[in-house]
mmCIF file of C-alpha atoms in Angstrom:
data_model
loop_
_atom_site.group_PDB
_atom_site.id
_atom_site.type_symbol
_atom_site.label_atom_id
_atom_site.label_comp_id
_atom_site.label_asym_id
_atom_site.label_seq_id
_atom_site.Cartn_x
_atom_site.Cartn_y
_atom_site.Cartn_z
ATOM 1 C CA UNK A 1 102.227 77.938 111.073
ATOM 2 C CA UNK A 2 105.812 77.450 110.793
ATOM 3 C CA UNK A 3 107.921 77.506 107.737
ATOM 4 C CA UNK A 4 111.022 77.439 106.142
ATOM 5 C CA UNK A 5 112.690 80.723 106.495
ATOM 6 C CA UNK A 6 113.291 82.545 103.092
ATOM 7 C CA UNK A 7 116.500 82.430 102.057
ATOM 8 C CA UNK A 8 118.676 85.659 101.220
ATOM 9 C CA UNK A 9 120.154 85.156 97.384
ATOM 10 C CA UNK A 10 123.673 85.991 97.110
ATOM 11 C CA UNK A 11 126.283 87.771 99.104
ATOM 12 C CA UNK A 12 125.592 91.122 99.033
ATOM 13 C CA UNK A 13 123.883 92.768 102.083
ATOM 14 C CA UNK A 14 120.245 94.295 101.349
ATOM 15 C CA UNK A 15 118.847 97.995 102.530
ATOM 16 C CA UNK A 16 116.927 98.819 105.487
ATOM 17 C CA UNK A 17 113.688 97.233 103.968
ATOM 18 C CA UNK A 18 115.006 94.785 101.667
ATOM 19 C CA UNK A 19 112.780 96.787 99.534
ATOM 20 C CA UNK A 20 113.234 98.611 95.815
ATOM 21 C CA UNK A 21 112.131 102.135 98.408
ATOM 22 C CA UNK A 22 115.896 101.450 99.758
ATOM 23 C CA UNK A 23 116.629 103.631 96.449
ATOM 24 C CA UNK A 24 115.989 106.880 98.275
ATOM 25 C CA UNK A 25 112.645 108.841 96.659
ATOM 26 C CA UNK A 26 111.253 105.761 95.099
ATOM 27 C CA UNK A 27 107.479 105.011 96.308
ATOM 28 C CA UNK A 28 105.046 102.236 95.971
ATOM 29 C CA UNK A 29 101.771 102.099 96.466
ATOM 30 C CA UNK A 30 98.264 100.038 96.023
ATOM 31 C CA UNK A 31 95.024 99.423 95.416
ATOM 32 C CA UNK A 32 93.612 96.019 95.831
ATOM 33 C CA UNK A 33 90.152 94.735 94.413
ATOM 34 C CA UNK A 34 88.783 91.232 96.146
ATOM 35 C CA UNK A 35 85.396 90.843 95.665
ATOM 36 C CA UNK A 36 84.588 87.468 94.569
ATOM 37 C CA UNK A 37 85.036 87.039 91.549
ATOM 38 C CA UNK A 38 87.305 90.336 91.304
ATOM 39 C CA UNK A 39 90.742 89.490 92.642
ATOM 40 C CA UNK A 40 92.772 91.890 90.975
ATOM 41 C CA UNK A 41 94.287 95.526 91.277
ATOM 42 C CA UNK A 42 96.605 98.394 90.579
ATOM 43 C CA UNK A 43 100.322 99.151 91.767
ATOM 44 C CA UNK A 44 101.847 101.966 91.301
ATOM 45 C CA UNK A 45 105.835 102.830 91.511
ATOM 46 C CA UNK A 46 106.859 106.648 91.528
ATOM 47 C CA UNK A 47 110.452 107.445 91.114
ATOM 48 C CA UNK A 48 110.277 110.738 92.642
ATOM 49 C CA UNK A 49 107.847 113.204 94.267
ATOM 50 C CA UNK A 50 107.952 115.517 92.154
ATOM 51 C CA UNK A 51 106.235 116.029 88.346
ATOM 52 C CA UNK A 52 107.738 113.243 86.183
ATOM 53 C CA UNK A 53 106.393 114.505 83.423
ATOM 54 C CA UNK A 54 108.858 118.146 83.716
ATOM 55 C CA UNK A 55 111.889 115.975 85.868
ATOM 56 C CA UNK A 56 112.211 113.065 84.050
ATOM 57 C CA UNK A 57 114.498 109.660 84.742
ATOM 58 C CA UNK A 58 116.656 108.093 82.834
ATOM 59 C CA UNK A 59 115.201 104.379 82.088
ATOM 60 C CA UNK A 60 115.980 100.918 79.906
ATOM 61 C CA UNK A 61 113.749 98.312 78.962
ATOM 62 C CA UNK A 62 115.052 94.919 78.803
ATOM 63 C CA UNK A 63 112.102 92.450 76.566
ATOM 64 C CA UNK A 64 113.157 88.923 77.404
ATOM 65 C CA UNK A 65 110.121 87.338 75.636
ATOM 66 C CA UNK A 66 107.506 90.274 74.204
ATOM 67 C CA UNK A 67 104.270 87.892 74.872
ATOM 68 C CA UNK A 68 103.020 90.906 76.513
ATOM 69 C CA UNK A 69 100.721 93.991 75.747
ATOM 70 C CA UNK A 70 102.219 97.061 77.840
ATOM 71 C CA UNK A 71 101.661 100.785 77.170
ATOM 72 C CA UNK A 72 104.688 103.122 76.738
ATOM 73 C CA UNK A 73 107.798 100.936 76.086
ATOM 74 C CA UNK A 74 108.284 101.961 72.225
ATOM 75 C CA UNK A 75 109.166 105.947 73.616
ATOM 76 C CA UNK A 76 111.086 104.256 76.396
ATOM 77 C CA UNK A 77 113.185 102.492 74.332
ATOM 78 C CA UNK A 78 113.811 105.426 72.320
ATOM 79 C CA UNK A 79 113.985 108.656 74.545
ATOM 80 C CA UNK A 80 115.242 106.571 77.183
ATOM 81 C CA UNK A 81 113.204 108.225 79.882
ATOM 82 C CA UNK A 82 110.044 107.819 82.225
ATOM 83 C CA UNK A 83 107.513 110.688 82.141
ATOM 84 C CA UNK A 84 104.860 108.866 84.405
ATOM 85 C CA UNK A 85 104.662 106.998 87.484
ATOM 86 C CA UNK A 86 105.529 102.962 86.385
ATOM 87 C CA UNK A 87 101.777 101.346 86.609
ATOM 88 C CA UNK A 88 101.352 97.405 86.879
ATOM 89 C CA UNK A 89 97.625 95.869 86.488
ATOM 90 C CA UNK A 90 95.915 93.232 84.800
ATOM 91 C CA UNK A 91 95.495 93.003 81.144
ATOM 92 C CA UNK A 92 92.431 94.490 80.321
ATOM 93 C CA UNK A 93 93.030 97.258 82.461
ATOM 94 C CA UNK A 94 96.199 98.507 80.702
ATOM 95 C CA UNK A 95 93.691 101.349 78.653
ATOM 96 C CA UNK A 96 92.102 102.491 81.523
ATOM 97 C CA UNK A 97 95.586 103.154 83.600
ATOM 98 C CA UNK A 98 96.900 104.659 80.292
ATOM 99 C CA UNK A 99 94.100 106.978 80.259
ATOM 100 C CA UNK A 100 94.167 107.447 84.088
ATOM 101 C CA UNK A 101 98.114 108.653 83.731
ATOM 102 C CA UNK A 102 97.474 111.073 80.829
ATOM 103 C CA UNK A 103 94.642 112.681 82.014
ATOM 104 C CA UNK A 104 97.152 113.351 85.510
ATOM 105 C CA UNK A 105 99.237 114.327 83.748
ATOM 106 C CA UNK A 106 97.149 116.847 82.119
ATOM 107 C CA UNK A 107 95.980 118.289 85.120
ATOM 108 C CA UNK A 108 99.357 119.369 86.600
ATOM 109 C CA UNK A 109 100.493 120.496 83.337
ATOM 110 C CA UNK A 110 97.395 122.128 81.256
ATOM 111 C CA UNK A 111 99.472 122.752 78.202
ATOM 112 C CA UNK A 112 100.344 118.809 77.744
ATOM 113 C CA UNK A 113 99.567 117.648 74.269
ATOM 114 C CA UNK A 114 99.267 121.748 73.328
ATOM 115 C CA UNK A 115 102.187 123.684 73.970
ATOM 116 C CA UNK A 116 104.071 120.876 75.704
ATOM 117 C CA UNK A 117 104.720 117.562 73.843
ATOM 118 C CA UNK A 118 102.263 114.785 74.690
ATOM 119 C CA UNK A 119 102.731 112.331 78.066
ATOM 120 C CA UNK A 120 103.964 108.918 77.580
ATOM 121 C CA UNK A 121 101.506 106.796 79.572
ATOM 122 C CA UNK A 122 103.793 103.264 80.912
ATOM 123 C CA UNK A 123 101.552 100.722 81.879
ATOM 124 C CA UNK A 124 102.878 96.928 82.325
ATOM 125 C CA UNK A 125 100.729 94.156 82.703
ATOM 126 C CA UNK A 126 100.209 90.415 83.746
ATOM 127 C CA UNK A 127 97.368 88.030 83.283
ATOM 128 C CA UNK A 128 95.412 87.772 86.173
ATOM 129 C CA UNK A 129 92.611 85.417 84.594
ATOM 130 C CA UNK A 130 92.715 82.300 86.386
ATOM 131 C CA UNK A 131 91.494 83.823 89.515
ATOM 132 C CA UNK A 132 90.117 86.983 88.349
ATOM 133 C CA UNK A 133 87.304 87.985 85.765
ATOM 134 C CA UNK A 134 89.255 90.002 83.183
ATOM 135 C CA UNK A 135 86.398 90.611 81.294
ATOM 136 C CA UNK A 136 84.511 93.016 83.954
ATOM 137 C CA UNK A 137 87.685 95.321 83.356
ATOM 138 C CA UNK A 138 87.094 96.573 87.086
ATOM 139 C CA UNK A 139 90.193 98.278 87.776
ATOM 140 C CA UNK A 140 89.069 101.888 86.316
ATOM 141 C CA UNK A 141 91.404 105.206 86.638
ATOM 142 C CA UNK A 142 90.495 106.327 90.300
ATOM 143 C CA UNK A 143 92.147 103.307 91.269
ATOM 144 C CA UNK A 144 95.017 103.995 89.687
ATOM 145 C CA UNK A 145 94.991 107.964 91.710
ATOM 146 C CA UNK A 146 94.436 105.795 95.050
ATOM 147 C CA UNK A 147 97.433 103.908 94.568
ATOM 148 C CA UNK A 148 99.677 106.679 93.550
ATOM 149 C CA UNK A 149 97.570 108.499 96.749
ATOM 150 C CA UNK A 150 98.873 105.612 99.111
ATOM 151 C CA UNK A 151 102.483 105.126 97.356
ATOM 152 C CA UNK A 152 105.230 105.424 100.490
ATOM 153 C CA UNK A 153 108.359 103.559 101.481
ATOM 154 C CA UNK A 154 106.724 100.530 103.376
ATOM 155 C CA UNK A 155 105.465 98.177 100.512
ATOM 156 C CA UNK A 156 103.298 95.489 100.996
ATOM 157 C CA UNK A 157 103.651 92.302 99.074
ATOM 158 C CA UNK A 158 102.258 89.393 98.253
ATOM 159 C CA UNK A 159 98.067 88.899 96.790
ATOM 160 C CA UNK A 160 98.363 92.928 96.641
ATOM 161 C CA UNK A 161 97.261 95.479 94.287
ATOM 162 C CA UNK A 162 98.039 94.372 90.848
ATOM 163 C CA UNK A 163 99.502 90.910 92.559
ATOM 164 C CA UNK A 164 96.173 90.075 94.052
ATOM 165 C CA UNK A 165 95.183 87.872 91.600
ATOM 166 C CA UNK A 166 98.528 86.597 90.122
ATOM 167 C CA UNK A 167 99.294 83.061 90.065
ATOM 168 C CA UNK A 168 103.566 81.923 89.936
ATOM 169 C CA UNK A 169 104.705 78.136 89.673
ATOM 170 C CA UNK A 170 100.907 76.879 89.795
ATOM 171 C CA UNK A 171 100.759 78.488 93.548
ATOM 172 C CA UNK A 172 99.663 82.066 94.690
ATOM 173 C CA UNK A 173 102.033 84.590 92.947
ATOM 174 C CA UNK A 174 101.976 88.517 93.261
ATOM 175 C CA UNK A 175 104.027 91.384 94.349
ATOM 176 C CA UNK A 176 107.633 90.904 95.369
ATOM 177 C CA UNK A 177 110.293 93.467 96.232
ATOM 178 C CA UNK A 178 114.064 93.362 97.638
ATOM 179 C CA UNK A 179 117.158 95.797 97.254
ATOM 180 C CA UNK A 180 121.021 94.955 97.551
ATOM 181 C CA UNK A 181 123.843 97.385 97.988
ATOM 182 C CA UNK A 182 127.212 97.368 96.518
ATOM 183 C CA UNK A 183 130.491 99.295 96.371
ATOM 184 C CA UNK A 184 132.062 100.044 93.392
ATOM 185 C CA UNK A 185 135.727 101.145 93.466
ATOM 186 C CA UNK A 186 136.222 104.635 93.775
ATOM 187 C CA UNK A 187 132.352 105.578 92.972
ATOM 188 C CA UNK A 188 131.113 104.232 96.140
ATOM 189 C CA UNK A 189 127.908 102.534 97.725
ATOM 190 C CA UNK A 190 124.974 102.135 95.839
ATOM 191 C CA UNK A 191 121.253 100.615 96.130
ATOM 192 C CA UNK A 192 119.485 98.577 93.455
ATOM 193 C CA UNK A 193 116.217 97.634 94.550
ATOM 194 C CA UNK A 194 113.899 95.488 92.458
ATOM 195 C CA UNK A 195 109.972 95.344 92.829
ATOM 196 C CA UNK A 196 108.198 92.162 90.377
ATOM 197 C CA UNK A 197 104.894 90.966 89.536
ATOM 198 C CA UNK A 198 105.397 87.724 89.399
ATOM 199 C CA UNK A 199 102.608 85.150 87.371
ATOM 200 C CA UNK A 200 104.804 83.014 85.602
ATOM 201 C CA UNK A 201 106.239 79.355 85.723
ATOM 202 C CA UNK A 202 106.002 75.932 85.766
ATOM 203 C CA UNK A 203 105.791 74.293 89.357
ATOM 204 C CA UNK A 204 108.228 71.343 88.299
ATOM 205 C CA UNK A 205 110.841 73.330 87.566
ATOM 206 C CA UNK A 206 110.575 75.506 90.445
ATOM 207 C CA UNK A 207 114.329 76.380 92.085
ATOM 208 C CA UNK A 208 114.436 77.706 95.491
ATOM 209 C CA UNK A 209 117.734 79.118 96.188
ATOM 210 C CA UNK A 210 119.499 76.929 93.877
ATOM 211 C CA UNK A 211 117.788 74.112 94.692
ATOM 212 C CA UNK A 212 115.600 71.896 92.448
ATOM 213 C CA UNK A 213 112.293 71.583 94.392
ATOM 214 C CA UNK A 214 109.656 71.792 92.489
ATOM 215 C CA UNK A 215 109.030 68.648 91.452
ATOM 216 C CA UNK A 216 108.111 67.456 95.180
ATOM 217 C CA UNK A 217 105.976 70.298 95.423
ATOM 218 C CA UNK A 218 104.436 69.266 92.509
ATOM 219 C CA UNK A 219 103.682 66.169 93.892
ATOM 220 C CA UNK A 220 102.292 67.425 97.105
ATOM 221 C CA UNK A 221 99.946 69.863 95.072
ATOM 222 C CA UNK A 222 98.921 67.089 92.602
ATOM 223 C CA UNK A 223 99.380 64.214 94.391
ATOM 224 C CA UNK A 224 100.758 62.200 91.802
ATOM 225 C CA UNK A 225 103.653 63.154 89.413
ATOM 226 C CA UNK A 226 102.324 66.095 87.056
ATOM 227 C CA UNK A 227 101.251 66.202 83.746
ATOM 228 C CA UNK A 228 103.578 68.335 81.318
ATOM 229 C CA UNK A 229 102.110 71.750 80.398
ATOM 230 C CA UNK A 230 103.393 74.829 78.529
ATOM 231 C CA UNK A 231 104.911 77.773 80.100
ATOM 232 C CA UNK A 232 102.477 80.409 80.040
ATOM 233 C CA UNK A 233 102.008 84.029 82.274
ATOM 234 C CA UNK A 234 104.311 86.691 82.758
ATOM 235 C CA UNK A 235 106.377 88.632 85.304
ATOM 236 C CA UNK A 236 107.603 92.222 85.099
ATOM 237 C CA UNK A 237 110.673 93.031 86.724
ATOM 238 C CA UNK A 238 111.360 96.953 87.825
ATOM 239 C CA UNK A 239 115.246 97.784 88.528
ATOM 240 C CA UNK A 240 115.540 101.117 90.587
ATOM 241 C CA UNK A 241 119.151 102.209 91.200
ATOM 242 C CA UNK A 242 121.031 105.692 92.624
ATOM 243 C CA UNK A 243 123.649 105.252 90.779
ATOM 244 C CA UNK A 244 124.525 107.793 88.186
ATOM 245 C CA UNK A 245 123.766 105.762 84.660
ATOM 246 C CA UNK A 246 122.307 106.226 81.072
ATOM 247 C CA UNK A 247 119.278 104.812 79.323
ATOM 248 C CA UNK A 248 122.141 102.783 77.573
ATOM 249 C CA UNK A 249 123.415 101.398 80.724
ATOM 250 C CA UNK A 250 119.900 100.813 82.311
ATOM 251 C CA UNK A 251 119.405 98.609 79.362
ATOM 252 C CA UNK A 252 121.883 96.856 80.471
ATOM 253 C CA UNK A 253 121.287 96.392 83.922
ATOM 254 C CA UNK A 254 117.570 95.377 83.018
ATOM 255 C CA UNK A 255 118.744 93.019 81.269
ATOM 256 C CA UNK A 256 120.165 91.280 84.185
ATOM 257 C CA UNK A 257 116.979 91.021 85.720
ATOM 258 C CA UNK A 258 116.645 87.786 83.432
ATOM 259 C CA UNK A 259 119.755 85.991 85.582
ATOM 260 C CA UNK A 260 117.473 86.625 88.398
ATOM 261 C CA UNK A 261 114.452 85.465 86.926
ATOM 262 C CA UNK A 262 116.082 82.274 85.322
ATOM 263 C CA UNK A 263 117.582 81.076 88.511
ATOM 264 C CA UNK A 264 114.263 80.235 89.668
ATOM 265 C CA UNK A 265 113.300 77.581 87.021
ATOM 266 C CA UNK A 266 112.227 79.901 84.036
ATOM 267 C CA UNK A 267 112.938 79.889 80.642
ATOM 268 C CA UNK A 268 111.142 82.127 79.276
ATOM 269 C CA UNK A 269 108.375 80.390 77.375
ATOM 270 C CA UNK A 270 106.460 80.854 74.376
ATOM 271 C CA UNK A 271 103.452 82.474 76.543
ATOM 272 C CA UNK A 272 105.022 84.080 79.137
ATOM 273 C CA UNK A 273 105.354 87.951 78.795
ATOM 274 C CA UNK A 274 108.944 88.420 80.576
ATOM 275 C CA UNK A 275 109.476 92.299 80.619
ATOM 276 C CA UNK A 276 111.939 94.139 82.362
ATOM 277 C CA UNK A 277 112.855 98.140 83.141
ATOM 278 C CA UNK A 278 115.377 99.803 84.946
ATOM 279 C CA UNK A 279 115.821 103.733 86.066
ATOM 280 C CA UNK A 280 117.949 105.718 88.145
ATOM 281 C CA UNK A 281 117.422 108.326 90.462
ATOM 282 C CA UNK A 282 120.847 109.890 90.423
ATOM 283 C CA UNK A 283 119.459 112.754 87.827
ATOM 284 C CA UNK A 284 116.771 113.865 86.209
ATOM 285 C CA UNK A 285 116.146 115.318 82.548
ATOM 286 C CA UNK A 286 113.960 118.385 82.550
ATOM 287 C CA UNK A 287 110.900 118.477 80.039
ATOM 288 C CA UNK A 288 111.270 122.041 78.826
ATOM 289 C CA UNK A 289 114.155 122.670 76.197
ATOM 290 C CA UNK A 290 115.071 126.497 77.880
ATOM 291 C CA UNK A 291 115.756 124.065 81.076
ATOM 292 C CA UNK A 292 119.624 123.189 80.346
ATOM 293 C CA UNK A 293 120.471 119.524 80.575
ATOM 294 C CA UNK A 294 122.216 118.027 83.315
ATOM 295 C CA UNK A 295 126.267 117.711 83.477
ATOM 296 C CA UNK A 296 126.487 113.819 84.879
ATOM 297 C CA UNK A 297 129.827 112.024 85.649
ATOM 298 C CA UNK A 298 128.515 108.189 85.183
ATOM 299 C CA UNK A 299 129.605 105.104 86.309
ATOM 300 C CA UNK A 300 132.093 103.835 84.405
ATOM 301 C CA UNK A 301 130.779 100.902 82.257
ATOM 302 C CA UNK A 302 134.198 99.086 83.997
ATOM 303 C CA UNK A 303 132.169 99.322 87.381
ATOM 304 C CA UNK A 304 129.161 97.652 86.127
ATOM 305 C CA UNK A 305 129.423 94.203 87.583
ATOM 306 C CA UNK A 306 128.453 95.345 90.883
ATOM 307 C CA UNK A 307 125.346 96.582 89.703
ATOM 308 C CA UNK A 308 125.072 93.599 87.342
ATOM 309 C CA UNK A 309 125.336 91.002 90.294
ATOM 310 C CA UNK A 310 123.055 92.942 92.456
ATOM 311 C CA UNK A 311 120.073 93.280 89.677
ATOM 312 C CA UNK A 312 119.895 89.486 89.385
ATOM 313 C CA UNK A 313 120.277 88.931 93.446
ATOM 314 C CA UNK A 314 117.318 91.532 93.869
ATOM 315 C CA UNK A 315 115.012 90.207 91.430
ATOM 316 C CA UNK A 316 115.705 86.471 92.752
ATOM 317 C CA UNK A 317 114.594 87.492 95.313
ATOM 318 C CA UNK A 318 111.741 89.763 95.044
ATOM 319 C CA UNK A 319 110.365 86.788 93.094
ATOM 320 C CA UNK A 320 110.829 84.322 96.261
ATOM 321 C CA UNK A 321 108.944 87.377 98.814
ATOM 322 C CA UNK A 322 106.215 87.280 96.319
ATOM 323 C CA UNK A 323 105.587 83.754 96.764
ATOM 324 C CA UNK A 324 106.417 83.465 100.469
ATOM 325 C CA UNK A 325 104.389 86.602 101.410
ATOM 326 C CA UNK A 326 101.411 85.730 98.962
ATOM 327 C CA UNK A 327 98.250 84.387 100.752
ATOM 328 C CA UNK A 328 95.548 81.442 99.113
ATOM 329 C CA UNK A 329 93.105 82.823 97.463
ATOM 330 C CA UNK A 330 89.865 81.721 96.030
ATOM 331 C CA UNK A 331 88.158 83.532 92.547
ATOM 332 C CA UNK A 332 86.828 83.094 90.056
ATOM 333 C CA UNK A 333 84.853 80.385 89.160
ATOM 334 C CA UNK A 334 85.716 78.792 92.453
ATOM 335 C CA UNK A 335 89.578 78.260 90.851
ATOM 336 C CA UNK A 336 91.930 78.179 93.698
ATOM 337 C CA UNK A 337 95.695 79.207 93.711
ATOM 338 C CA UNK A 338 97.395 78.049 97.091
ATOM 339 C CA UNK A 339 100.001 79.751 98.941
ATOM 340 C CA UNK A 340 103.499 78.064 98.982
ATOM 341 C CA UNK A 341 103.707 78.516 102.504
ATOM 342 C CA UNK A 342 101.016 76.248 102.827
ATOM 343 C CA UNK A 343 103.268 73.426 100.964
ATOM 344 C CA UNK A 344 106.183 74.119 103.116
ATOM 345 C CA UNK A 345 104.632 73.949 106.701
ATOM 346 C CA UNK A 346 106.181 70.567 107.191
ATOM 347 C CA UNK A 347 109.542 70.889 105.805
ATOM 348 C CA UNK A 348 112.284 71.327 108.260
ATOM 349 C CA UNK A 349 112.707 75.062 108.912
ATOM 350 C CA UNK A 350 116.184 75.166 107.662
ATOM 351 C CA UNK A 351 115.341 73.502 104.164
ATOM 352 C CA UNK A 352 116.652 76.441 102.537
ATOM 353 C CA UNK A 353 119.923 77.212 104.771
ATOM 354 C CA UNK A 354 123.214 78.098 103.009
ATOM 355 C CA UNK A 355 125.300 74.289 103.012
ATOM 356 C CA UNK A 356 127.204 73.709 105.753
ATOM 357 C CA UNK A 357 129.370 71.239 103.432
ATOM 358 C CA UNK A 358 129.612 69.129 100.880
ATOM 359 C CA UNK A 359 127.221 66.784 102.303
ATOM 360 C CA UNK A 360 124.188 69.047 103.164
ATOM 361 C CA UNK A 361 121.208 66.879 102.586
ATOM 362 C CA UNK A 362 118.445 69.355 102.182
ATOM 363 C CA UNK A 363 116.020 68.965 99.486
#
């Protein structure tokens, strides 16, 4: 089946994988449940390969709307660090990762919640209802240890682990991921890669590389012109970088995550849960106080825009992998969520080309 080619947002060139494991030491890995009326999974996203919990990161958070019921982010905002491996799951599987994470964490460090302060489980989620059946709460905490088991630098997207049952735009959502690099003067190249779980937005409003599709997809879904609804779902939007910044700075740079995200037709409704973190790999903060802190020169919040710009390119377009690489699926109840691909198999396969000139005529 052919279809249009997905465009590349913005100017800036992208890593090797066009993936957020273009940030050197950052993982990802998943564990996907599809049985009937289970469509639904874990995804895990590991900074580093060592003990998070002793060689922490530096992290923001960035809540655009707070419809949402993640673990963790009250510390993060605080402490400004990550002391777990970033989880992403439905939402009535958020306790069971929580639990899954501390009681990890507990086994490589005995004393945690003794000796050592306690863990700070960080668990984001998305609801996955529409296609999957919440209420058997099937994701359970070996899942979670078979993700983090399988996390590498390849990362599949689309209807996989917690993006299996994800819907985006009325049309088969999921995992997304992308990474641009930028120079900033006199600090030099960096990576920001961004990994989403997209299950959010309204199909008329849908924007495909700044154009305004989604009302003729709309159409060819419906048939018919389609009935107003309310903006309801979520995505979560994860910001690795290697360049040397502060939990203050991260903040900032998650926040940019929500250029990104508006581009493509949101707005951040009522009901949709619009979260967004960002951490760097450039350092880490040790656990134990007789461990002396790191001496980092950071960025200088003068070089920022770099970063800034390529935040909002990477989640653009994380979001548009997630719906290009996602695959129909059927759950439960028989509800069905399409694939856009499937909508776009007879337009032209340069719909989404950069203009040519001021009269390009593409949709």
């Amino acid at each position: 089946m052919l279809v249009p080619v997905v465009p590349h947002i913005g100017a800036l060139p992208s890593g090797k994988r066009d993936a957020i494991t273009d940030v050197a030491g950052v993982t990802v890995g998943h564990c996907t449940l599809d049985e009937g009326e289970v469509q639904t999974g874990v995804t895990v996203v590991c900074p580093h390969a060592g003990d998070p919990f002793q060689q922490r990161v530096p992290a923001g958070v960035a809540v655009l709307n707070g419809f949402g019921k993640s673990v963790g982010l009250v510390q993060v905002e605080e402490l400004g660090v990550l002391e777990t491996p970033i989880a992403l799951t439905n939402t009535f599987s958020v306790p069971a990762m929580a639990e899954a994470q501390i009681r990890d964490c507990i086994a490589m460090n005995p004393e945690c919640g003794r000796s050592l302060p306690s863990v700070n489980p960080l668990v984001f989620e998305c609801n996955d209802g529409f296609l999957n059946d919440m209420q058997r709460m099937a994701v359970r905490g070996h899942h979670y240890l078979e993700a983090w088991a399988a996390a590498g630098e390849a990362v599949a997207q689309g209807s996989v682990g917690a993006g299996r049952g994800m819907s985006s735009f009325a049309l088969k959502g999921g995992i997304g991921t992308a990474s641009r690099r930028v120079s900033a003067p006199g600090a030099g190249l960096h990576t920001v890669g961004a990994l989403v779980l997209a299950n959010y937005g309204l199909l008329p409003n849908l924007v495909i590389a700044g154009r305004a599709v989604g009302a003729r997809l709309a159409t060819q879904l419906a048939g018919a012109a389609p009935a107003a609804e309310p903006e309801k779902g979520s995505i979560i939007m994860l910001i690795a970088t290697d360049a040397p910044l502060d939990a203050r700075q991260l903040r900032r740079l998650a926040l940019r995550a929500g250029a990104g995200l508006a581009r493509t037709g949101s707005v951040f409704g009522h009901g949709s849960g619009d979260i967004a973190l960002a951490f760097s790999t450039a350092y880490t903060l040790p656990q134990r106080r007789e461990q002396p802190m790191p001496a980092v020169a950071l960025l200088h919040d003068a070089l920022l825009d770099g970063l800034f710009q390529a935040a909002a390119d990477s989640v653009e377009q994380a979001i548009l992998h997630a719906l290009w690489r996602a695959e129909s699926i059927t759950g439960r109840d028989g509800h069905v969520r399409p694939a856009l691909t499937e909508l776009l198999r007879d337009w032209p396969a340069d719909a989404f080309a950069p203009p040519n000139d001021l009269h390009d005529t593409h949709p």
